[in-house]
Amino acid sequence: MTDLRIRTAVLADAENVLAFWKEAAEGTSITDDVNGVTRLISRDPDALILAESDGLLVGSVIAGWDGWRASLYRLAVLPARRRQGVASALLEAAERRFAEVGGRRGDAMVLEANERAHRMWAAAGYERQDRWRRWVKSFRQA
């Protein structure tokens, strides 16, 4: 895909990103709101990486770095643009970011039922680890 532009998100992208995720991402999160996205961008301006083609948002990935772990979330590609190298370009940008800050391993959050995503992550060189499970707790907003 030669017209693909990879860039980090800015605050003004928040609503567009949320609309994109409704169309392209699997599942939802408690942080899927403007405040959640703008907090992410404000706290870590390099974390939310976007792919655009002709001005249209076609892909996203969150490449979170906390100084210890490199975590990948919300790798999503517009359905009409899948299998065209968008996810690969986003992962390349995320992995480059992690290498630049000293990350040594990327951990990806992938829905258990999303078989298409499992195949994509495996093709990108990621391995499933069955010995770990995710434990979560939602917090009330003050």
JSON list of C-alpha atoms in Angstrom, two decimals:
[
{"chain": "A", "resi": 1, "resn": "MET", "atom": "CA", "xyz": [0.00, 0.00, 0.00]},
{"chain": "A", "resi": 2, "resn": "THR", "atom": "CA", "xyz": [1.99, 2.99, -1.27]},
{"chain": "A", "resi": 3, "resn": "ASP", "atom": "CA", "xyz": [-0.37, 5.78, -0.17]},
{"chain": "A", "resi": 4, "resn": "LEU", "atom": "CA", "xyz": [-0.29, 4.73, 3.50]},
{"chain": "A", "resi": 5, "resn": "ARG", "atom": "CA", "xyz": [0.73, 7.38, 6.02]},
{"chain": "A", "resi": 6, "resn": "ILE", "atom": "CA", "xyz": [1.68, 6.33, 9.56]},
{"chain": "A", "resi": 7, "resn": "ARG", "atom": "CA", "xyz": [1.55, 9.00, 12.28]},
{"chain": "A", "resi": 8, "resn": "THR", "atom": "CA", "xyz": [0.90, 9.46, 15.97]},
{"chain": "A", "resi": 9, "resn": "ALA", "atom": "CA", "xyz": [-2.49, 10.72, 17.06]},
{"chain": "A", "resi": 10, "resn": "VAL", "atom": "CA", "xyz": [-3.18, 14.24, 18.30]},
{"chain": "A", "resi": 11, "resn": "LEU", "atom": "CA", "xyz": [-5.92, 15.35, 20.65]},
{"chain": "A", "resi": 12, "resn": "ALA", "atom": "CA", "xyz": [-8.15, 16.45, 17.77]},
{"chain": "A", "resi": 13, "resn": "ASP", "atom": "CA", "xyz": [-8.23, 12.82, 16.53]},
{"chain": "A", "resi": 14, "resn": "ALA", "atom": "CA", "xyz": [-10.11, 11.46, 19.57]},
{"chain": "A", "resi": 15, "resn": "GLU", "atom": "CA", "xyz": [-13.66, 11.44, 18.17]},
{"chain": "A", "resi": 16, "resn": "ASN", "atom": "CA", "xyz": [-12.53, 10.14, 14.78]},
{"chain": "A", "resi": 17, "resn": "VAL", "atom": "CA", "xyz": [-10.58, 7.32, 16.46]},
{"chain": "A", "resi": 18, "resn": "LEU", "atom": "CA", "xyz": [-13.62, 6.33, 18.53]},
{"chain": "A", "resi": 19, "resn": "ALA", "atom": "CA", "xyz": [-15.83, 6.22, 15.43]},
{"chain": "A", "resi": 20, "resn": "PHE", "atom": "CA", "xyz": [-13.16, 4.19, 13.63]},
{"chain": "A", "resi": 21, "resn": "TRP", "atom": "CA", "xyz": [-12.96, 1.66, 16.48]},
{"chain": "A", "resi": 22, "resn": "LYS", "atom": "CA", "xyz": [-16.74, 1.16, 16.36]},
{"chain": "A", "resi": 23, "resn": "GLU", "atom": "CA", "xyz": [-16.38, 0.11, 12.74]},
{"chain": "A", "resi": 24, "resn": "ALA", "atom": "CA", "xyz": [-13.02, -1.67, 12.71]},
{"chain": "A", "resi": 25, "resn": "ALA", "atom": "CA", "xyz": [-12.15, -2.96, 16.20]},
{"chain": "A", "resi": 26, "resn": "GLU", "atom": "CA", "xyz": [-13.40, -6.10, 17.90]},
{"chain": "A", "resi": 27, "resn": "GLY", "atom": "CA", "xyz": [-14.96, -5.53, 21.30]},
{"chain": "A", "resi": 28, "resn": "THR", "atom": "CA", "xyz": [-15.26, -2.41, 23.39]},
{"chain": "A", "resi": 29, "resn": "SER", "atom": "CA", "xyz": [-13.54, -1.04, 26.46]},
{"chain": "A", "resi": 30, "resn": "ILE", "atom": "CA", "xyz": [-14.59, 0.97, 29.47]},
{"chain": "A", "resi": 31, "resn": "THR", "atom": "CA", "xyz": [-12.14, 3.64, 28.24]},
{"chain": "A", "resi": 32, "resn": "ASP", "atom": "CA", "xyz": [-13.81, 4.03, 24.83]},
{"chain": "A", "resi": 33, "resn": "ASP", "atom": "CA", "xyz": [-14.74, 7.66, 25.25]},
{"chain": "A", "resi": 34, "resn": "VAL", "atom": "CA", "xyz": [-13.23, 11.02, 24.38]},
{"chain": "A", "resi": 35, "resn": "ASN", "atom": "CA", "xyz": [-11.77, 11.44, 27.87]},
{"chain": "A", "resi": 36, "resn": "GLY", "atom": "CA", "xyz": [-10.08, 8.04, 27.70]},
{"chain": "A", "resi": 37, "resn": "VAL", "atom": "CA", "xyz": [-8.51, 8.68, 24.31]},
{"chain": "A", "resi": 38, "resn": "THR", "atom": "CA", "xyz": [-7.41, 12.23, 25.11]},
{"chain": "A", "resi": 39, "resn": "ARG", "atom": "CA", "xyz": [-5.87, 11.08, 28.42]},
{"chain": "A", "resi": 40, "resn": "LEU", "atom": "CA", "xyz": [-3.88, 8.45, 26.52]},
{"chain": "A", "resi": 41, "resn": "ILE", "atom": "CA", "xyz": [-2.62, 10.98, 23.98]},
{"chain": "A", "resi": 42, "resn": "SER", "atom": "CA", "xyz": [-1.84, 13.57, 26.66]},
{"chain": "A", "resi": 43, "resn": "ARG", "atom": "CA", "xyz": [0.04, 11.11, 28.88]},
{"chain": "A", "resi": 44, "resn": "ASP", "atom": "CA", "xyz": [1.96, 9.39, 26.09]},
{"chain": "A", "resi": 45, "resn": "PRO", "atom": "CA", "xyz": [1.82, 11.32, 22.79]},
{"chain": "A", "resi": 46, "resn": "ASP", "atom": "CA", "xyz": [3.62, 8.53, 20.89]},
{"chain": "A", "resi": 47, "resn": "ALA", "atom": "CA", "xyz": [1.39, 5.66, 22.04]},
{"chain": "A", "resi": 48, "resn": "LEU", "atom": "CA", "xyz": [-1.58, 5.89, 19.66]},
{"chain": "A", "resi": 49, "resn": "ILE", "atom": "CA", "xyz": [-0.34, 5.21, 16.15]},
{"chain": "A", "resi": 50, "resn": "LEU", "atom": "CA", "xyz": [-2.66, 5.75, 13.20]},
{"chain": "A", "resi": 51, "resn": "ALA", "atom": "CA", "xyz": [-2.60, 4.69, 9.57]},
{"chain": "A", "resi": 52, "resn": "GLU", "atom": "CA", "xyz": [-4.24, 6.92, 6.98]},
{"chain": "A", "resi": 53, "resn": "SER", "atom": "CA", "xyz": [-4.84, 6.53, 3.29]},
{"chain": "A", "resi": 54, "resn": "ASP", "atom": "CA", "xyz": [-5.98, 9.53, 1.27]},
{"chain": "A", "resi": 55, "resn": "GLY", "atom": "CA", "xyz": [-6.93, 11.28, 4.52]},
{"chain": "A", "resi": 56, "resn": "LEU", "atom": "CA", "xyz": [-9.10, 8.35, 5.70]},
{"chain": "A", "resi": 57, "resn": "LEU", "atom": "CA", "xyz": [-8.27, 6.60, 8.97]},
{"chain": "A", "resi": 58, "resn": "VAL", "atom": "CA", "xyz": [-7.71, 2.96, 8.00]},
{"chain": "A", "resi": 59, "resn": "GLY", "atom": "CA", "xyz": [-5.82, 1.54, 11.00]},
{"chain": "A", "resi": 60, "resn": "SER", "atom": "CA", "xyz": [-4.71, 2.01, 14.58]},
{"chain": "A", "resi": 61, "resn": "VAL", "atom": "CA", "xyz": [-2.57, 0.45, 17.26]},
{"chain": "A", "resi": 62, "resn": "ILE", "atom": "CA", "xyz": [-1.82, 1.53, 20.80]},
{"chain": "A", "resi": 63, "resn": "ALA", "atom": "CA", "xyz": [1.86, 0.96, 21.55]},
{"chain": "A", "resi": 64, "resn": "GLY", "atom": "CA", "xyz": [1.95, 1.57, 25.29]},
{"chain": "A", "resi": 65, "resn": "TRP", "atom": "CA", "xyz": [5.29, 1.88, 27.05]},
{"chain": "A", "resi": 66, "resn": "ASP", "atom": "CA", "xyz": [5.43, 2.29, 30.82]},
{"chain": "A", "resi": 67, "resn": "GLY", "atom": "CA", "xyz": [9.21, 2.15, 31.13]},
{"chain": "A", "resi": 68, "resn": "TRP", "atom": "CA", "xyz": [9.15, -1.60, 31.76]},
{"chain": "A", "resi": 69, "resn": "ARG", "atom": "CA", "xyz": [6.67, -3.27, 29.43]},
{"chain": "A", "resi": 70, "resn": "ALA", "atom": "CA", "xyz": [5.77, -2.78, 25.81]},
{"chain": "A", "resi": 71, "resn": "SER", "atom": "CA", "xyz": [2.04, -3.42, 25.44]},
{"chain": "A", "resi": 72, "resn": "LEU", "atom": "CA", "xyz": [0.01, -3.53, 22.26]},
{"chain": "A", "resi": 73, "resn": "TYR", "atom": "CA", "xyz": [-3.69, -2.78, 22.17]},
{"chain": "A", "resi": 74, "resn": "ARG", "atom": "CA", "xyz": [-6.36, -1.89, 19.62]},
{"chain": "A", "resi": 75, "resn": "LEU", "atom": "CA", "xyz": [-4.64, -3.11, 16.50]},
{"chain": "A", "resi": 76, "resn": "ALA", "atom": "CA", "xyz": [-7.53, -2.52, 14.13]},
{"chain": "A", "resi": 77, "resn": "VAL", "atom": "CA", "xyz": [-7.83, -2.14, 10.38]},
{"chain": "A", "resi": 78, "resn": "LEU", "atom": "CA", "xyz": [-10.83, -0.91, 8.44]},
{"chain": "A", "resi": 79, "resn": "PRO", "atom": "CA", "xyz": [-12.52, -4.04, 7.02]},
{"chain": "A", "resi": 80, "resn": "ALA", "atom": "CA", "xyz": [-12.20, -2.86, 3.40]},
{"chain": "A", "resi": 81, "resn": "ARG", "atom": "CA", "xyz": [-8.44, -2.32, 3.91]},
{"chain": "A", "resi": 82, "resn": "ARG", "atom": "CA", "xyz": [-7.53, -5.63, 5.56]},
{"chain": "A", "resi": 83, "resn": "ARG", "atom": "CA", "xyz": [-4.86, -7.86, 3.99]},
{"chain": "A", "resi": 84, "resn": "GLN", "atom": "CA", "xyz": [-3.20, -4.85, 2.35]},
{"chain": "A", "resi": 85, "resn": "GLY", "atom": "CA", "xyz": [-0.25, -4.39, 4.72]},
{"chain": "A", "resi": 86, "resn": "VAL", "atom": "CA", "xyz": [-1.87, -1.87, 7.09]},
{"chain": "A", "resi": 87, "resn": "ALA", "atom": "CA", "xyz": [-1.51, -4.01, 10.22]},
{"chain": "A", "resi": 88, "resn": "SER", "atom": "CA", "xyz": [2.08, -4.87, 9.29]},
{"chain": "A", "resi": 89, "resn": "ALA", "atom": "CA", "xyz": [2.95, -1.20, 8.85]},
{"chain": "A", "resi": 90, "resn": "LEU", "atom": "CA", "xyz": [1.36, -0.33, 12.20]},
{"chain": "A", "resi": 91, "resn": "LEU", "atom": "CA", "xyz": [3.19, -3.14, 14.00]},
{"chain": "A", "resi": 92, "resn": "GLU", "atom": "CA", "xyz": [6.46, -2.10, 12.39]},
{"chain": "A", "resi": 93, "resn": "ALA", "atom": "CA", "xyz": [5.95, 1.45, 13.71]},
{"chain": "A", "resi": 94, "resn": "ALA", "atom": "CA", "xyz": [5.03, 0.14, 17.18]},
{"chain": "A", "resi": 95, "resn": "GLU", "atom": "CA", "xyz": [8.02, -2.19, 17.32]},
{"chain": "A", "resi": 96, "resn": "ARG", "atom": "CA", "xyz": [10.33, 0.60, 16.16]},
{"chain": "A", "resi": 97, "resn": "ARG", "atom": "CA", "xyz": [8.97, 2.78, 18.98]},
{"chain": "A", "resi": 98, "resn": "PHE", "atom": "CA", "xyz": [9.58, 0.03, 21.52]},
{"chain": "A", "resi": 99, "resn": "ALA", "atom": "CA", "xyz": [13.12, -0.56, 20.29]},
{"chain": "A", "resi": 100, "resn": "GLU", "atom": "CA", "xyz": [13.89, 3.17, 20.52]},
{"chain": "A", "resi": 101, "resn": "VAL", "atom": "CA", "xyz": [12.79, 3.34, 24.18]},
{"chain": "A", "resi": 102, "resn": "GLY", "atom": "CA", "xyz": [14.48, 0.09, 25.24]},
{"chain": "A", "resi": 103, "resn": "GLY", "atom": "CA", "xyz": [11.55, -2.32, 25.09]},
{"chain": "A", "resi": 104, "resn": "ARG", "atom": "CA", "xyz": [12.57, -5.95, 24.78]},
{"chain": "A", "resi": 105, "resn": "ARG", "atom": "CA", "xyz": [9.28, -7.77, 24.25]},
{"chain": "A", "resi": 106, "resn": "GLY", "atom": "CA", "xyz": [5.85, -6.77, 23.04]},
{"chain": "A", "resi": 107, "resn": "ASP", "atom": "CA", "xyz": [2.74, -8.11, 24.75]},
{"chain": "A", "resi": 108, "resn": "ALA", "atom": "CA", "xyz": [-0.47, -7.97, 22.72]},
{"chain": "A", "resi": 109, "resn": "MET", "atom": "CA", "xyz": [-4.01, -7.99, 24.09]},
{"chain": "A", "resi": 110, "resn": "VAL", "atom": "CA", "xyz": [-6.06, -10.20, 21.74]},
{"chain": "A", "resi": 111, "resn": "LEU", "atom": "CA", "xyz": [-9.65, -11.32, 22.21]},
{"chain": "A", "resi": 112, "resn": "GLU", "atom": "CA", "xyz": [-9.83, -15.08, 22.72]},
{"chain": "A", "resi": 113, "resn": "ALA", "atom": "CA", "xyz": [-12.65, -15.52, 20.17]},
{"chain": "A", "resi": 114, "resn": "ASN", "atom": "CA", "xyz": [-10.99, -13.46, 17.43]},
{"chain": "A", "resi": 115, "resn": "GLU", "atom": "CA", "xyz": [-9.49, -16.23, 15.28]},
{"chain": "A", "resi": 116, "resn": "ARG", "atom": "CA", "xyz": [-8.65, -13.82, 12.44]},
{"chain": "A", "resi": 117, "resn": "ALA", "atom": "CA", "xyz": [-6.53, -11.80, 14.85]},
{"chain": "A", "resi": 118, "resn": "HIS", "atom": "CA", "xyz": [-4.82, -14.94, 16.16]},
{"chain": "A", "resi": 119, "resn": "ARG", "atom": "CA", "xyz": [-3.68, -15.78, 12.63]},
{"chain": "A", "resi": 120, "resn": "MET", "atom": "CA", "xyz": [-2.45, -12.22, 12.02]},
{"chain": "A", "resi": 121, "resn": "TRP", "atom": "CA", "xyz": [-0.46, -12.08, 15.28]},
{"chain": "A", "resi": 122, "resn": "ALA", "atom": "CA", "xyz": [1.11, -15.48, 14.58]},
{"chain": "A", "resi": 123, "resn": "ALA", "atom": "CA", "xyz": [2.05, -14.38, 11.06]},
{"chain": "A", "resi": 124, "resn": "ALA", "atom": "CA", "xyz": [3.71, -11.30, 12.57]},
{"chain": "A", "resi": 125, "resn": "GLY", "atom": "CA", "xyz": [5.91, -13.52, 14.75]},
{"chain": "A", "resi": 126, "resn": "TYR", "atom": "CA", "xyz": [4.00, -13.30, 18.05]},
{"chain": "A", "resi": 127, "resn": "GLU", "atom": "CA", "xyz": [3.41, -16.43, 20.13]},
{"chain": "A", "resi": 128, "resn": "ARG", "atom": "CA", "xyz": [0.39, -17.18, 22.27]},
{"chain": "A", "resi": 129, "resn": "GLN", "atom": "CA", "xyz": [1.17, -17.73, 25.93]},
{"chain": "A", "resi": 130, "resn": "ASP", "atom": "CA", "xyz": [-1.42, -19.92, 27.59]},
{"chain": "A", "resi": 131, "resn": "ARG", "atom": "CA", "xyz": [0.20, -19.88, 31.01]},
{"chain": "A", "resi": 132, "resn": "TRP", "atom": "CA", "xyz": [-0.89, -16.28, 31.68]},
{"chain": "A", "resi": 133, "resn": "ARG", "atom": "CA", "xyz": [-4.39, -14.93, 32.20]},
{"chain": "A", "resi": 134, "resn": "ARG", "atom": "CA", "xyz": [-5.60, -11.38, 32.38]},
{"chain": "A", "resi": 135, "resn": "TRP", "atom": "CA", "xyz": [-7.22, -10.21, 35.63]},
{"chain": "A", "resi": 136, "resn": "VAL", "atom": "CA", "xyz": [-9.19, -6.98, 35.54]},
{"chain": "A", "resi": 137, "resn": "LYS", "atom": "CA", "xyz": [-11.12, -4.68, 37.82]},
{"chain": "A", "resi": 138, "resn": "SER", "atom": "CA", "xyz": [-12.98, -1.55, 36.75]},
{"chain": "A", "resi": 139, "resn": "PHE", "atom": "CA", "xyz": [-12.63, 1.53, 38.94]},
{"chain": "A", "resi": 140, "resn": "ARG", "atom": "CA", "xyz": [-15.28, 4.09, 39.67]},
{"chain": "A", "resi": 141, "resn": "GLN", "atom": "CA", "xyz": [-14.66, 7.57, 38.37]},
{"chain": "A", "resi": 142, "resn": "ALA", "atom": "CA", "xyz": [-14.21, 10.23, 41.04]}
]
